[in-house]
Amino acid sequence: MIIEYDFGKKERPADKKFGKPTDAHTVKVTGNAQIHLEFANARIAKLEAALRSAQAAATARPSESGREQILVDAAEYARLLRCKELVAAALADS
């Protein structure tokens, strides 16, 4: 007669899993959180600057010397107007 006993083996992997991070990425992120926050902050500032540039370009008056007429279809014009509205809304929230 063989008596099988696992000595808590089934419970130990779960304890190890919740006891400490197992993958290298998690260890890297939690160990260097300040660096990742600074990178995210810089990225957000860069995106906000791009939004401000897009809004400035959309609201700028065309120069009188380089006056050209460009034809676009109604769908393209509607898409450009929608982009302009999205940029304005994103900057209004910030």
mmCIF file of N, CA and C in Angstrom:
data_model
loop_
_atom_site.group_PDB
_atom_site.id
_atom_site.type_symbol
_atom_site.label_atom_id
_atom_site.label_comp_id
_atom_site.label_asym_id
_atom_site.label_seq_id
_atom_site.Cartn_x
_atom_site.Cartn_y
_atom_site.Cartn_z
ATOM 1 N N MET A 1 0.842 -1.167 0.000
ATOM 2 C CA MET A 1 0.000 0.000 0.000
ATOM 3 C C MET A 1 0.895 1.241 0.000
ATOM 4 N N ILE A 2 0.634 2.171 -0.972
ATOM 5 C CA ILE A 2 1.403 3.408 -1.073
ATOM 6 C C ILE A 2 0.513 4.566 -0.649
ATOM 7 N N ILE A 3 1.010 5.345 0.267
ATOM 8 C CA ILE A 3 0.275 6.528 0.726
ATOM 9 C C ILE A 3 0.896 7.741 0.044
ATOM 10 N N GLU A 4 0.106 8.418 -0.745
ATOM 11 C CA GLU A 4 0.617 9.591 -1.459
ATOM 12 C C GLU A 4 0.362 10.838 -0.620
ATOM 13 N N TYR A 5 1.390 11.650 -0.531
ATOM 14 C CA TYR A 5 1.278 12.909 0.196
ATOM 15 C C TYR A 5 2.183 13.923 -0.493
ATOM 16 N N ASP A 6 1.658 15.089 -0.784
ATOM 17 C CA ASP A 6 2.453 16.043 -1.553
ATOM 18 C C ASP A 6 3.186 17.064 -0.683
ATOM 19 N N PHE A 7 3.046 17.023 0.622
ATOM 20 C CA PHE A 7 3.721 17.916 1.563
ATOM 21 C C PHE A 7 3.453 19.394 1.248
ATOM 22 N N GLY A 8 2.246 19.695 0.818
ATOM 23 C CA GLY A 8 1.867 21.080 0.528
ATOM 24 C C GLY A 8 2.393 21.618 -0.789
ATOM 25 N N LYS A 9 2.820 20.733 -1.677
ATOM 26 C CA LYS A 9 3.408 21.158 -2.938
ATOM 27 C C LYS A 9 2.404 21.935 -3.803
ATOM 28 N N LYS A 10 1.156 21.544 -3.758
ATOM 29 C CA LYS A 10 0.149 22.219 -4.575
ATOM 30 C C LYS A 10 -0.082 23.656 -4.098
ATOM 31 N N GLU A 11 0.125 23.906 -2.820
ATOM 32 C CA GLU A 11 -0.111 25.246 -2.280
ATOM 33 C C GLU A 11 1.110 26.149 -2.432
ATOM 34 N N ARG A 12 2.277 25.620 -2.481
ATOM 35 C CA ARG A 12 3.495 26.431 -2.526
ATOM 36 C C ARG A 12 3.654 27.285 -3.788
ATOM 37 N N PRO A 13 3.346 26.807 -4.985
ATOM 38 C CA PRO A 13 3.488 27.702 -6.151
ATOM 39 C C PRO A 13 2.638 28.956 -6.023
ATOM 40 N N ALA A 14 1.444 28.842 -5.470
ATOM 41 C CA ALA A 14 0.595 30.022 -5.293
ATOM 42 C C ALA A 14 1.223 30.975 -4.281
ATOM 43 N N ASP A 15 1.799 30.446 -3.220
ATOM 44 C CA ASP A 15 2.463 31.286 -2.231
ATOM 45 C C ASP A 15 3.639 32.015 -2.853
ATOM 46 N N LYS A 16 4.407 31.317 -3.668
ATOM 47 C CA LYS A 16 5.542 31.937 -4.324
ATOM 48 C C LYS A 16 5.072 32.991 -5.332
ATOM 49 N N LYS A 17 3.987 32.695 -6.007
ATOM 50 C CA LYS A 17 3.477 33.611 -7.015
ATOM 51 C C LYS A 17 3.065 34.940 -6.392
ATOM 52 N N PHE A 18 2.396 34.881 -5.246
ATOM 53 C CA PHE A 18 1.930 36.104 -4.612
ATOM 54 C C PHE A 18 2.962 36.706 -3.663
ATOM 55 N N GLY A 19 3.986 35.984 -3.372
ATOM 56 C CA GLY A 19 4.993 36.470 -2.440
ATOM 57 C C GLY A 19 5.952 37.459 -3.053
ATOM 58 N N LYS A 20 6.335 37.262 -4.292
ATOM 59 C CA LYS A 20 7.285 38.164 -4.953
ATOM 60 C C LYS A 20 7.034 38.120 -6.455
ATOM 61 N N PRO A 21 7.401 39.192 -7.152
ATOM 62 C CA PRO A 21 7.214 39.191 -8.603
ATOM 63 C C PRO A 21 8.099 38.142 -9.261
ATOM 64 N N THR A 22 7.549 37.507 -10.284
ATOM 65 C CA THR A 22 8.280 36.417 -10.911
ATOM 66 C C THR A 22 8.946 36.807 -12.224
ATOM 67 N N ASP A 23 8.343 37.693 -12.982
ATOM 68 C CA ASP A 23 8.955 37.996 -14.272
ATOM 69 C C ASP A 23 9.895 39.207 -14.161
ATOM 70 N N ALA A 24 10.846 39.258 -15.035
ATOM 71 C CA ALA A 24 11.889 40.289 -14.985
ATOM 72 C C ALA A 24 11.320 41.683 -15.232
ATOM 73 N N HIS A 25 10.298 41.796 -16.085
ATOM 74 C CA HIS A 25 9.718 43.108 -16.374
ATOM 75 C C HIS A 25 9.080 43.706 -15.128
ATOM 76 N N THR A 26 8.347 42.908 -14.376
ATOM 77 C CA THR A 26 7.705 43.399 -13.160
ATOM 78 C C THR A 26 8.745 43.869 -12.159
ATOM 79 N N VAL A 27 9.810 43.112 -12.015
ATOM 80 C CA VAL A 27 10.876 43.497 -11.095
ATOM 81 C C VAL A 27 11.503 44.805 -11.558
ATOM 82 N N LYS A 28 11.730 44.955 -12.853
ATOM 83 C CA LYS A 28 12.352 46.159 -13.393
ATOM 84 C C LYS A 28 11.466 47.382 -13.173
ATOM 85 N N VAL A 29 10.171 47.247 -13.439
ATOM 86 C CA VAL A 29 9.259 48.377 -13.308
ATOM 87 C C VAL A 29 9.082 48.775 -11.852
ATOM 88 N N THR A 30 8.885 47.809 -10.973
ATOM 89 C CA THR A 30 8.676 48.153 -9.567
ATOM 90 C C THR A 30 9.959 48.610 -8.905
ATOM 91 N N GLY A 31 11.085 48.139 -9.367
ATOM 92 C CA GLY A 31 12.351 48.540 -8.782
ATOM 93 C C GLY A 31 12.782 49.934 -9.210
ATOM 94 N N ASN A 32 12.391 50.357 -10.409
ATOM 95 C CA ASN A 32 12.789 51.656 -10.943
ATOM 96 C C ASN A 32 11.558 52.472 -11.309
ATOM 97 N N ALA A 33 10.620 52.591 -10.418
ATOM 98 C CA ALA A 33 9.359 53.268 -10.730
ATOM 99 C C ALA A 33 9.582 54.731 -11.076
ATOM 100 N N GLN A 34 10.502 55.396 -10.420
ATOM 101 C CA GLN A 34 10.735 56.822 -10.657
ATOM 102 C C GLN A 34 11.166 57.076 -12.106
ATOM 103 N N ILE A 35 12.020 56.236 -12.630
ATOM 104 C CA ILE A 35 12.483 56.391 -14.010
ATOM 105 C C ILE A 35 11.322 56.255 -14.987
ATOM 106 N N HIS A 36 10.452 55.284 -14.747
ATOM 107 C CA HIS A 36 9.314 55.066 -15.635
ATOM 108 C C HIS A 36 8.310 56.214 -15.535
ATOM 109 N N LEU A 37 8.125 56.764 -14.352
ATOM 110 C CA LEU A 37 7.222 57.906 -14.191
ATOM 111 C C LEU A 37 7.781 59.142 -14.895
ATOM 112 N N GLU A 38 9.083 59.356 -14.803
ATOM 113 C CA GLU A 38 9.699 60.488 -15.492
ATOM 114 C C GLU A 38 9.587 60.334 -17.006
ATOM 115 N N PHE A 39 9.782 59.120 -17.511
ATOM 116 C CA PHE A 39 9.639 58.863 -18.939
ATOM 117 C C PHE A 39 8.202 59.124 -19.386
ATOM 118 N N ALA A 40 7.230 58.655 -18.609
ATOM 119 C CA ALA A 40 5.824 58.865 -18.954
ATOM 120 C C ALA A 40 5.482 60.354 -18.933
ATOM 121 N N ASN A 41 6.007 61.078 -17.953
ATOM 122 C CA ASN A 41 5.755 62.507 -17.858
ATOM 123 C C ASN A 41 6.339 63.248 -19.061
ATOM 124 N N ALA A 42 7.541 62.869 -19.474
ATOM 125 C CA ALA A 42 8.160 63.489 -20.648
ATOM 126 C C ALA A 42 7.354 63.188 -21.909
ATOM 127 N N ARG A 43 6.873 61.973 -22.028
ATOM 128 C CA ARG A 43 6.071 61.578 -23.194
ATOM 129 C C ARG A 43 4.760 62.355 -23.234
ATOM 130 N N ILE A 44 4.129 62.534 -22.094
ATOM 131 C CA ILE A 44 2.874 63.301 -22.024
ATOM 132 C C ILE A 44 3.124 64.746 -22.419
ATOM 133 N N ALA A 45 4.225 65.333 -21.943
ATOM 134 C CA ALA A 45 4.558 66.714 -22.297
ATOM 135 C C ALA A 45 4.797 66.845 -23.799
ATOM 136 N N LYS A 46 5.457 65.857 -24.392
ATOM 137 C CA LYS A 46 5.720 65.875 -25.830
ATOM 138 C C LYS A 46 4.414 65.780 -26.631
ATOM 139 N N LEU A 47 3.497 64.930 -26.189
ATOM 140 C CA LEU A 47 2.207 64.806 -26.873
ATOM 141 C C LEU A 47 1.372 66.072 -26.728
ATOM 142 N N GLU A 48 1.435 66.692 -25.560
ATOM 143 C CA GLU A 48 0.698 67.933 -25.355
ATOM 144 C C GLU A 48 1.262 69.045 -26.247
ATOM 145 N N ALA A 49 2.582 69.092 -26.393
ATOM 146 C CA ALA A 49 3.194 70.084 -27.288
ATOM 147 C C ALA A 49 2.761 69.843 -28.734
ATOM 148 N N ALA A 50 2.671 68.586 -29.129
ATOM 149 C CA ALA A 50 2.212 68.261 -30.483
ATOM 150 C C ALA A 50 0.762 68.687 -30.683
ATOM 151 N N LEU A 51 -0.071 68.511 -29.675
ATOM 152 C CA LEU A 51 -1.470 68.950 -29.764
ATOM 153 C C LEU A 51 -1.548 70.464 -29.891
ATOM 154 N N ARG A 52 -0.726 71.162 -29.123
ATOM 155 C CA ARG A 52 -0.727 72.631 -29.211
ATOM 156 C C ARG A 52 -0.260 73.100 -30.595
ATOM 157 N N SER A 53 0.729 72.440 -31.147
ATOM 158 C CA SER A 53 1.202 72.780 -32.501
ATOM 159 C C SER A 53 0.117 72.513 -33.534
ATOM 160 N N ALA A 54 -0.598 71.406 -33.380
ATOM 161 C CA ALA A 54 -1.678 71.073 -34.315
ATOM 162 C C ALA A 54 -2.801 72.100 -34.227
ATOM 163 N N GLN A 55 -3.109 72.538 -33.012
ATOM 164 C CA GLN A 55 -4.157 73.541 -32.862
ATOM 165 C C GLN A 55 -3.706 74.876 -33.461
ATOM 166 N N ALA A 56 -2.460 75.245 -33.242
ATOM 167 C CA ALA A 56 -1.948 76.494 -33.811
ATOM 168 C C ALA A 56 -1.979 76.445 -35.340
ATOM 169 N N ALA A 57 -1.637 75.314 -35.912
ATOM 170 C CA ALA A 57 -1.653 75.172 -37.369
ATOM 171 C C ALA A 57 -3.078 75.227 -37.911
ATOM 172 N N ALA A 58 -4.019 74.675 -37.165
ATOM 173 C CA ALA A 58 -5.407 74.652 -37.629
ATOM 174 C C ALA A 58 -6.062 76.022 -37.552
ATOM 175 N N THR A 59 -5.621 76.854 -36.602
ATOM 176 C CA THR A 59 -6.259 78.161 -36.427
ATOM 177 C C THR A 59 -5.472 79.292 -37.066
ATOM 178 N N ALA A 60 -4.307 79.014 -37.639
ATOM 179 C CA ALA A 60 -3.477 80.057 -38.253
ATOM 180 C C ALA A 60 -4.129 80.577 -39.531
ATOM 181 N N ARG A 61 -3.922 81.836 -39.774
ATOM 182 C CA ARG A 61 -4.419 82.451 -41.007
ATOM 183 C C ARG A 61 -3.450 82.146 -42.142
ATOM 184 N N PRO A 62 -3.956 81.829 -43.307
ATOM 185 C CA PRO A 62 -3.048 81.564 -44.432
ATOM 186 C C PRO A 62 -2.342 82.859 -44.861
ATOM 187 N N SER A 63 -1.124 82.712 -45.314
ATOM 188 C CA SER A 63 -0.377 83.883 -45.783
ATOM 189 C C SER A 63 -0.963 84.358 -47.109
ATOM 190 N N GLU A 64 -0.927 85.621 -47.313
ATOM 191 C CA GLU A 64 -1.513 86.200 -48.529
ATOM 192 C C GLU A 64 -0.657 85.916 -49.765
ATOM 193 N N SER A 65 0.663 85.801 -49.586
ATOM 194 C CA SER A 65 1.535 85.624 -50.736
ATOM 195 C C SER A 65 1.421 84.228 -51.346
ATOM 196 N N GLY A 66 1.237 83.217 -50.550
ATOM 197 C CA GLY A 66 1.188 81.855 -51.061
ATOM 198 C C GLY A 66 -0.230 81.333 -51.187
ATOM 199 N N ARG A 67 -1.086 82.117 -51.780
ATOM 200 C CA ARG A 67 -2.494 81.749 -51.850
ATOM 201 C C ARG A 67 -2.727 80.759 -52.988
ATOM 202 N N GLU A 68 -3.149 79.554 -52.643
ATOM 203 C CA GLU A 68 -3.472 78.525 -53.620
ATOM 204 C C GLU A 68 -4.850 77.975 -53.297
ATOM 205 N N GLN A 69 -5.469 77.425 -54.282
ATOM 206 C CA GLN A 69 -6.756 76.778 -54.063
ATOM 207 C C GLN A 69 -6.562 75.280 -54.218
ATOM 208 N N ILE A 70 -7.014 74.548 -53.207
ATOM 209 C CA ILE A 70 -6.890 73.092 -53.211
ATOM 210 C C ILE A 70 -8.291 72.505 -53.091
ATOM 211 N N LEU A 71 -8.586 71.566 -53.926
ATOM 212 C CA LEU A 71 -9.894 70.917 -53.882
ATOM 213 C C LEU A 71 -9.798 69.597 -53.135
ATOM 214 N N VAL A 72 -10.697 69.414 -52.188
ATOM 215 C CA VAL A 72 -10.804 68.141 -51.475
ATOM 216 C C VAL A 72 -12.262 67.727 -51.495
ATOM 217 N N ASP A 73 -12.484 66.440 -51.375
ATOM 218 C CA ASP A 73 -13.870 65.984 -51.365
ATOM 219 C C ASP A 73 -14.494 66.236 -49.989
ATOM 220 N N ALA A 74 -15.791 66.117 -49.921
ATOM 221 C CA ALA A 74 -16.530 66.430 -48.698
ATOM 222 C C ALA A 74 -16.142 65.512 -47.544
ATOM 223 N N ALA A 75 -15.873 64.257 -47.822
ATOM 224 C CA ALA A 75 -15.507 63.322 -46.759
ATOM 225 C C ALA A 75 -14.154 63.693 -46.147
ATOM 226 N N GLU A 76 -13.193 64.081 -46.984
ATOM 227 C CA GLU A 76 -11.872 64.486 -46.489
ATOM 228 C C GLU A 76 -11.985 65.771 -45.665
ATOM 229 N N TYR A 77 -12.785 66.709 -46.121
ATOM 230 C CA TYR A 77 -12.974 67.959 -45.395
ATOM 231 C C TYR A 77 -13.640 67.694 -44.043
ATOM 232 N N ALA A 78 -14.635 66.824 -44.027
ATOM 233 C CA ALA A 78 -15.302 66.466 -42.766
ATOM 234 C C ALA A 78 -14.322 65.790 -41.809
ATOM 235 N N ARG A 79 -13.431 64.945 -42.346
ATOM 236 C CA ARG A 79 -12.429 64.282 -41.511
ATOM 237 C C ARG A 79 -11.468 65.305 -40.909
ATOM 238 N N LEU A 80 -11.036 66.277 -41.708
ATOM 239 C CA LEU A 80 -10.141 67.318 -41.193
ATOM 240 C C LEU A 80 -10.820 68.175 -40.129
ATOM 241 N N LEU A 81 -12.088 68.501 -40.335
ATOM 242 C CA LEU A 81 -12.824 69.252 -39.314
ATOM 243 C C LEU A 81 -12.974 68.449 -38.027
ATOM 244 N N ARG A 82 -13.194 67.155 -38.157
ATOM 245 C CA ARG A 82 -13.311 66.283 -36.970
ATOM 246 C C ARG A 82 -11.983 66.230 -36.221
ATOM 247 N N CYS A 83 -10.879 66.151 -36.951
ATOM 248 C CA CYS A 83 -9.549 66.171 -36.311
ATOM 249 C C CYS A 83 -9.340 67.474 -35.554
ATOM 250 N N LYS A 84 -9.743 68.571 -36.159
ATOM 251 C CA LYS A 84 -9.619 69.889 -35.514
ATOM 252 C C LYS A 84 -10.429 69.928 -34.231
ATOM 253 N N GLU A 85 -11.643 69.380 -34.256
ATOM 254 C CA GLU A 85 -12.487 69.344 -33.057
ATOM 255 C C GLU A 85 -11.869 68.473 -31.969
ATOM 256 N N LEU A 86 -11.300 67.343 -32.346
ATOM 257 C CA LEU A 86 -10.676 66.440 -31.366
ATOM 258 C C LEU A 86 -9.473 67.089 -30.695
ATOM 259 N N VAL A 87 -8.669 67.795 -31.475
ATOM 260 C CA VAL A 87 -7.500 68.490 -30.901
ATOM 261 C C VAL A 87 -7.970 69.576 -29.945
ATOM 262 N N ALA A 88 -8.967 70.350 -30.348
ATOM 263 C CA ALA A 88 -9.484 71.412 -29.481
ATOM 264 C C ALA A 88 -10.067 70.829 -28.192
ATOM 265 N N ALA A 89 -10.767 69.720 -28.296
ATOM 266 C CA ALA A 89 -11.351 69.093 -27.099
ATOM 267 C C ALA A 89 -10.266 68.538 -26.177
ATOM 268 N N ALA A 90 -9.217 67.965 -26.763
ATOM 269 C CA ALA A 90 -8.127 67.419 -25.942
ATOM 270 C C ALA A 90 -7.416 68.539 -25.196
ATOM 271 N N LEU A 91 -7.218 69.663 -25.827
ATOM 272 C CA LEU A 91 -6.550 70.784 -25.156
ATOM 273 C C LEU A 91 -7.457 71.486 -24.166
ATOM 274 N N ALA A 92 -8.760 71.423 -24.385
ATOM 275 C CA ALA A 92 -9.697 72.026 -23.433
ATOM 276 C C ALA A 92 -9.707 71.248 -22.119
ATOM 277 N N ASP A 93 -9.459 69.934 -22.184
ATOM 278 C CA ASP A 93 -9.452 69.104 -20.979
ATOM 279 C C ASP A 93 -8.192 69.298 -20.150
ATOM 280 N N SER A 94 -7.103 69.723 -20.786
ATOM 281 C CA SER A 94 -5.842 69.834 -20.046
ATOM 282 C C SER A 94 -5.688 71.141 -19.334
#
